[in-house]
PDB file of C-alpha atoms in Angstrom:
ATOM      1  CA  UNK A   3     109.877  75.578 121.009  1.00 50.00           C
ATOM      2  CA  UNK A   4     106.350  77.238 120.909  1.00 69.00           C
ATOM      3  CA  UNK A   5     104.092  76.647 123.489  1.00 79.00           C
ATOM      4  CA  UNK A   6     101.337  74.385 122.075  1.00 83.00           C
ATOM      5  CA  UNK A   7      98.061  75.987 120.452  1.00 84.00           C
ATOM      6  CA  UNK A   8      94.927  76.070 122.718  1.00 82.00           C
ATOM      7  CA  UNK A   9      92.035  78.322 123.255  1.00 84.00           C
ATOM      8  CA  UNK A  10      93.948  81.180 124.858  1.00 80.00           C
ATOM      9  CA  UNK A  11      96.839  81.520 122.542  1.00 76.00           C
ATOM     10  CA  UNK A  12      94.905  80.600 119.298  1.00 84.00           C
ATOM     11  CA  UNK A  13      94.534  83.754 117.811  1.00 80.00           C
ATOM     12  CA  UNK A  14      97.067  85.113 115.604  1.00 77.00           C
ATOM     13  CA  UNK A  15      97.999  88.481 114.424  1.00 79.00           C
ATOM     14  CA  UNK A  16     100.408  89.588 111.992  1.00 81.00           C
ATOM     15  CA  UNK A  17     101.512  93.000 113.337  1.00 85.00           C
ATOM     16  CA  UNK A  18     103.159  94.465 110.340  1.00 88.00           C
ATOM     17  CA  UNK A  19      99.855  94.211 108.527  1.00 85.00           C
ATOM     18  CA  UNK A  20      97.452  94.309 111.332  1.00 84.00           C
ATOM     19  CA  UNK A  21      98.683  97.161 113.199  1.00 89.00           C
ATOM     20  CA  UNK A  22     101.921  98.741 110.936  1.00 93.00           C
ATOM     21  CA  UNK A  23      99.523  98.739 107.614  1.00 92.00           C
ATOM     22  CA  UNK A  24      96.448 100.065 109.091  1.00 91.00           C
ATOM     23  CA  UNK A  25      98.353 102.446 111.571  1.00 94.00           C
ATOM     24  CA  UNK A  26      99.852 103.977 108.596  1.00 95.00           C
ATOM     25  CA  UNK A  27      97.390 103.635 106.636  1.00 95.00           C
ATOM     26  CA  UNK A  28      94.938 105.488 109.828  1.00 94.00           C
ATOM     27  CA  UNK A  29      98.520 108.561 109.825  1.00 96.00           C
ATOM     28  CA  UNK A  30      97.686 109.114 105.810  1.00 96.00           C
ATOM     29  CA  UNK A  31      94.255 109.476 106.551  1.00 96.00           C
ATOM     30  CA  UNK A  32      93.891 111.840 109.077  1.00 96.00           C
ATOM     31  CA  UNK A  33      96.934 114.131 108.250  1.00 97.00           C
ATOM     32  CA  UNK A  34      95.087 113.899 104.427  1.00 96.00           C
ATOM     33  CA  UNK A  35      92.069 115.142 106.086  1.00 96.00           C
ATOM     34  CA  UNK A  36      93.679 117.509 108.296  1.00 97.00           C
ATOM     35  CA  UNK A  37      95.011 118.963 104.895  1.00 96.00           C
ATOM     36  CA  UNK A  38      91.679 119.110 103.282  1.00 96.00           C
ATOM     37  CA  UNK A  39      90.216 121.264 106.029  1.00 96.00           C
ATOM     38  CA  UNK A  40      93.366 123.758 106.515  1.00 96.00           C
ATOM     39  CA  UNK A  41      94.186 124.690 102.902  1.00 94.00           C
ATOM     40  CA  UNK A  42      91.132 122.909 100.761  1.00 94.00           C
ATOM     41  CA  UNK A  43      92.405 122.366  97.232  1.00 96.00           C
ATOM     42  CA  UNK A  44      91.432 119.482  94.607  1.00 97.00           C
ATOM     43  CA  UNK A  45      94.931 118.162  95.302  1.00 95.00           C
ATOM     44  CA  UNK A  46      93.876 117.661  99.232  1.00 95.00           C
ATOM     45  CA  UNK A  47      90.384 116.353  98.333  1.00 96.00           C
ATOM     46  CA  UNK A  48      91.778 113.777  95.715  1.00 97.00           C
ATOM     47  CA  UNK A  49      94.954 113.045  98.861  1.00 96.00           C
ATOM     48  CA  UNK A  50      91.276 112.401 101.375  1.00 97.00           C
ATOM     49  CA  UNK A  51      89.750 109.583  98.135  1.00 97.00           C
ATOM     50  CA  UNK A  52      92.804 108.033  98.002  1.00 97.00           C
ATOM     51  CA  UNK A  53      93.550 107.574 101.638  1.00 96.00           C
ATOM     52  CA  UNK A  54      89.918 106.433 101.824  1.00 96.00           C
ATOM     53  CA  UNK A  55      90.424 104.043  98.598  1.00 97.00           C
ATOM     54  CA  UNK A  56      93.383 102.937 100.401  1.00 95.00           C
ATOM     55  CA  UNK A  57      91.474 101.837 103.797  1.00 94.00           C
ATOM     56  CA  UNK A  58      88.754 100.100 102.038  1.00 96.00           C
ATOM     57  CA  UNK A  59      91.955  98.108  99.909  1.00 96.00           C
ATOM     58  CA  UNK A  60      93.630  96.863 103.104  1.00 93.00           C
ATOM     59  CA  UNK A  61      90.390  96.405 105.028  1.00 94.00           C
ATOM     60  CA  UNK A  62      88.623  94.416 102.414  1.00 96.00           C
ATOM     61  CA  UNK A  63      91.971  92.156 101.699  1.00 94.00           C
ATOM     62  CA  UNK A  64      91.683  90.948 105.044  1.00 92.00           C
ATOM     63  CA  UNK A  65      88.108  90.493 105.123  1.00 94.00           C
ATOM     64  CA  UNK A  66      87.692  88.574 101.530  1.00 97.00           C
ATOM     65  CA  UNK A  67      91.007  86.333 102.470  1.00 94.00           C
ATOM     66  CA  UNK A  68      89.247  85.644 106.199  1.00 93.00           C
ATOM     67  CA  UNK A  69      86.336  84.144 103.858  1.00 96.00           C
ATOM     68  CA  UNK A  70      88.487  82.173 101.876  1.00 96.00           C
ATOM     69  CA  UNK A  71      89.913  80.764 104.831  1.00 95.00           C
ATOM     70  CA  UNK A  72      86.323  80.170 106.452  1.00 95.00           C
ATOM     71  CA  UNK A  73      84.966  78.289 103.422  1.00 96.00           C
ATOM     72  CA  UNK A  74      88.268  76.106 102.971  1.00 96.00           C
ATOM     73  CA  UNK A  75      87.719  75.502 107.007  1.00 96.00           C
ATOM     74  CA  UNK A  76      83.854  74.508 106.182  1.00 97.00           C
ATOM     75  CA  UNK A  77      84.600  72.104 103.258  1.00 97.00           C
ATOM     76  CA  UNK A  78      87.794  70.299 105.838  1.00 96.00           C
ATOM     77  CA  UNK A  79      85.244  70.397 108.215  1.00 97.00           C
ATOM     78  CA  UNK A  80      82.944  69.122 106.591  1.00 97.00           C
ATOM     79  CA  UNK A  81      84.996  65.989 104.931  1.00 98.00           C
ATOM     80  CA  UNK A  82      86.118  65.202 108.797  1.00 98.00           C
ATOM     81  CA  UNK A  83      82.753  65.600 110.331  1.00 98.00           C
ATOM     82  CA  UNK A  84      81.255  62.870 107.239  1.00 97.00           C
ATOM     83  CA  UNK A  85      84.644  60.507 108.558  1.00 97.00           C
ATOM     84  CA  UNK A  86      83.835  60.592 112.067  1.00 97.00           C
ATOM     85  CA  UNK A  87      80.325  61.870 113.459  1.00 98.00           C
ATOM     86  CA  UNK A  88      77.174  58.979 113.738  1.00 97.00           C
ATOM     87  CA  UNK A  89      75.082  58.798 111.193  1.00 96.00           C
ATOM     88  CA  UNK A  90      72.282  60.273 113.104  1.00 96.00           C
ATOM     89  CA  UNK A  91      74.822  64.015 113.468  1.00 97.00           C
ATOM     90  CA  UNK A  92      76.165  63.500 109.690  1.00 96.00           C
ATOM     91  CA  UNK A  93      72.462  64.279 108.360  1.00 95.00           C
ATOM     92  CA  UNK A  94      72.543  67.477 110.905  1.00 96.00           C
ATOM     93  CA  UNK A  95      75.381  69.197 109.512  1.00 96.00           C
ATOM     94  CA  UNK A  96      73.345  71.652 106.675  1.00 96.00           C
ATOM     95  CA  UNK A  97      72.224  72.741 109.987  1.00 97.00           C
ATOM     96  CA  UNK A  98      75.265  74.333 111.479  1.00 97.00           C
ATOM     97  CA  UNK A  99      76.159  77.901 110.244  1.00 97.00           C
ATOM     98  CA  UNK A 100      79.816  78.420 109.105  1.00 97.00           C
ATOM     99  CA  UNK A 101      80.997  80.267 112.588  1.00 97.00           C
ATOM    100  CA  UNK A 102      80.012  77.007 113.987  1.00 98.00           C
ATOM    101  CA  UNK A 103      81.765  74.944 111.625  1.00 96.00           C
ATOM    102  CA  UNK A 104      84.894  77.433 111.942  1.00 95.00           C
ATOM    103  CA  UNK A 105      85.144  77.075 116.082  1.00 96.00           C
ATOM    104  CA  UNK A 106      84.336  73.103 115.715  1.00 98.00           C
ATOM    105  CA  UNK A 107      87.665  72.588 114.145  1.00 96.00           C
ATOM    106  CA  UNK A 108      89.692  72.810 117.473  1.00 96.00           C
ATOM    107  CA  UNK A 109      87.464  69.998 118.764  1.00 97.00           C
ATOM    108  CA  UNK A 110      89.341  66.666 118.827  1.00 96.00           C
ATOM    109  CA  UNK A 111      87.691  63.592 116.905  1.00 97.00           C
ATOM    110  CA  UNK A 112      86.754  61.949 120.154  1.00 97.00           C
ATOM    111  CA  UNK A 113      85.193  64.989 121.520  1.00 97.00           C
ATOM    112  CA  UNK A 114      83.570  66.521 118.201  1.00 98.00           C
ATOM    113  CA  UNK A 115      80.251  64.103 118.321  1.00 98.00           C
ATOM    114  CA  UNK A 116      79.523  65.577 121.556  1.00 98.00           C
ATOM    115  CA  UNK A 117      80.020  69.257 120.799  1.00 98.00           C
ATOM    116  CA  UNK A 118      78.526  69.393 117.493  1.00 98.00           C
ATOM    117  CA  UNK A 119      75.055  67.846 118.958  1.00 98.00           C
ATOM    118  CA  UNK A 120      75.522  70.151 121.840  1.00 98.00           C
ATOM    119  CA  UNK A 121      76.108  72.964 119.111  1.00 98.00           C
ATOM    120  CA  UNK A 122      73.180  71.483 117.668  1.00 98.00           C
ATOM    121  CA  UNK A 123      71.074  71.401 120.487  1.00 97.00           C
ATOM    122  CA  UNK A 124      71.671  75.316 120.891  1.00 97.00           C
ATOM    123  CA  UNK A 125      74.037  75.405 124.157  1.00 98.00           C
ATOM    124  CA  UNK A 126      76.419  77.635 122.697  1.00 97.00           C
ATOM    125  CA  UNK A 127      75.627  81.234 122.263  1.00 95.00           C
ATOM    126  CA  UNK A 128      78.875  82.069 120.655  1.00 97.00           C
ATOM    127  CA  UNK A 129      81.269  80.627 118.514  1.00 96.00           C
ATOM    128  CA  UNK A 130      83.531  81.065 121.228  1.00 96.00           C
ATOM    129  CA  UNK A 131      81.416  79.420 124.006  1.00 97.00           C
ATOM    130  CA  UNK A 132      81.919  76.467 121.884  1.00 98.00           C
ATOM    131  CA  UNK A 133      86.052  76.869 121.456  1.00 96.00           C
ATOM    132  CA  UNK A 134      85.972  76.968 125.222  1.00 96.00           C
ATOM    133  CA  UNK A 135      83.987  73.673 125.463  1.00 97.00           C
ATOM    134  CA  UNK A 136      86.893  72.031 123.873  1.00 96.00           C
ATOM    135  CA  UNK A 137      89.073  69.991 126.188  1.00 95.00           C
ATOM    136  CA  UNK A 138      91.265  68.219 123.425  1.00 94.00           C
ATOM    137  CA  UNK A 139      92.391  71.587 121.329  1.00 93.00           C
ATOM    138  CA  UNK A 140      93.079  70.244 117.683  1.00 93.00           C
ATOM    139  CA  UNK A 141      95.811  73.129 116.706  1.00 87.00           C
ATOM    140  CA  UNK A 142      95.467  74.938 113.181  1.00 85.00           C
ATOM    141  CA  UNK A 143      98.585  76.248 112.596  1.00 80.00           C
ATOM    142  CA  UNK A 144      97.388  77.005 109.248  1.00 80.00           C
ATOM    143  CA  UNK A 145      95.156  80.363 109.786  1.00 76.00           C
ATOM    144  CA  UNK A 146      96.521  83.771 109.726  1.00 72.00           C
TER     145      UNK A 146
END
């Protein structure tokens, strides 16, 4: 059975696609550019564009679906903190930025009042000062 989810096991990494992909991806690109400065020809220059193109694909894919992700995470968030926070935190929340919002999902409903005014209140530098705080970790199994 896995070990349960908390702040220093959280992060997860697929390594076909996070290292496999982008190492191969990093091979194409150099030897592509190693060709284009032995034996320049428009065949090498077009090989250097599309290993380039190819980067940007991968790199971008991970970056637009980690946005996704962060904006479904926000609008949960957001539906959970409107359940459970005072009244006094609920009218607070246009004030946290989505980082905030992302790290505050760990956070138990018993402990969440208390970090998001502490949030609020500026004690956290860092997203991750704030996943630290968190004594109750709330696992999302969910993220990728």
């Amino acid at each position: 059975m896995a070990e349960p989810q908390n702040f220093s096991n959280h992060s997860k990494m697929v390594p076909l696609f996070h290292r496999g992909l982008f190492l191969l991806i990093f091979i194409v690109l150099v030897w592509s550019v190693r060709q284009l400065v032995t034996a320049f020809s428009l065949a090498s220059a077009v090989q250097v564009v599309s290993a380039v193109a190819l980067f940007l694909t991968a790199f971008f894919a991970r970056v637009f679906a980690v946005k996704a992700q962060d904006r479904v995470i926000r609008a949960e968030e957001r539906e959970r903190m409107n359940r459970v926070l005072p009244d006094d935190l609920k009218g607070r929340l246009s004030e946290l930025r989505l980082p905030q919002f992302v790290a505050l999902r760990f956070a138990s409903d018993g402990e969440l009042a208390d970090l998001v005014r502490r949030t609020l209140a500026g004690e956290f530098a860092k997203p991750t000062d704030i996943k630290r705080a968190v004594k109750n970790w709330r696992a999302d199994d969910e993220r990728v």
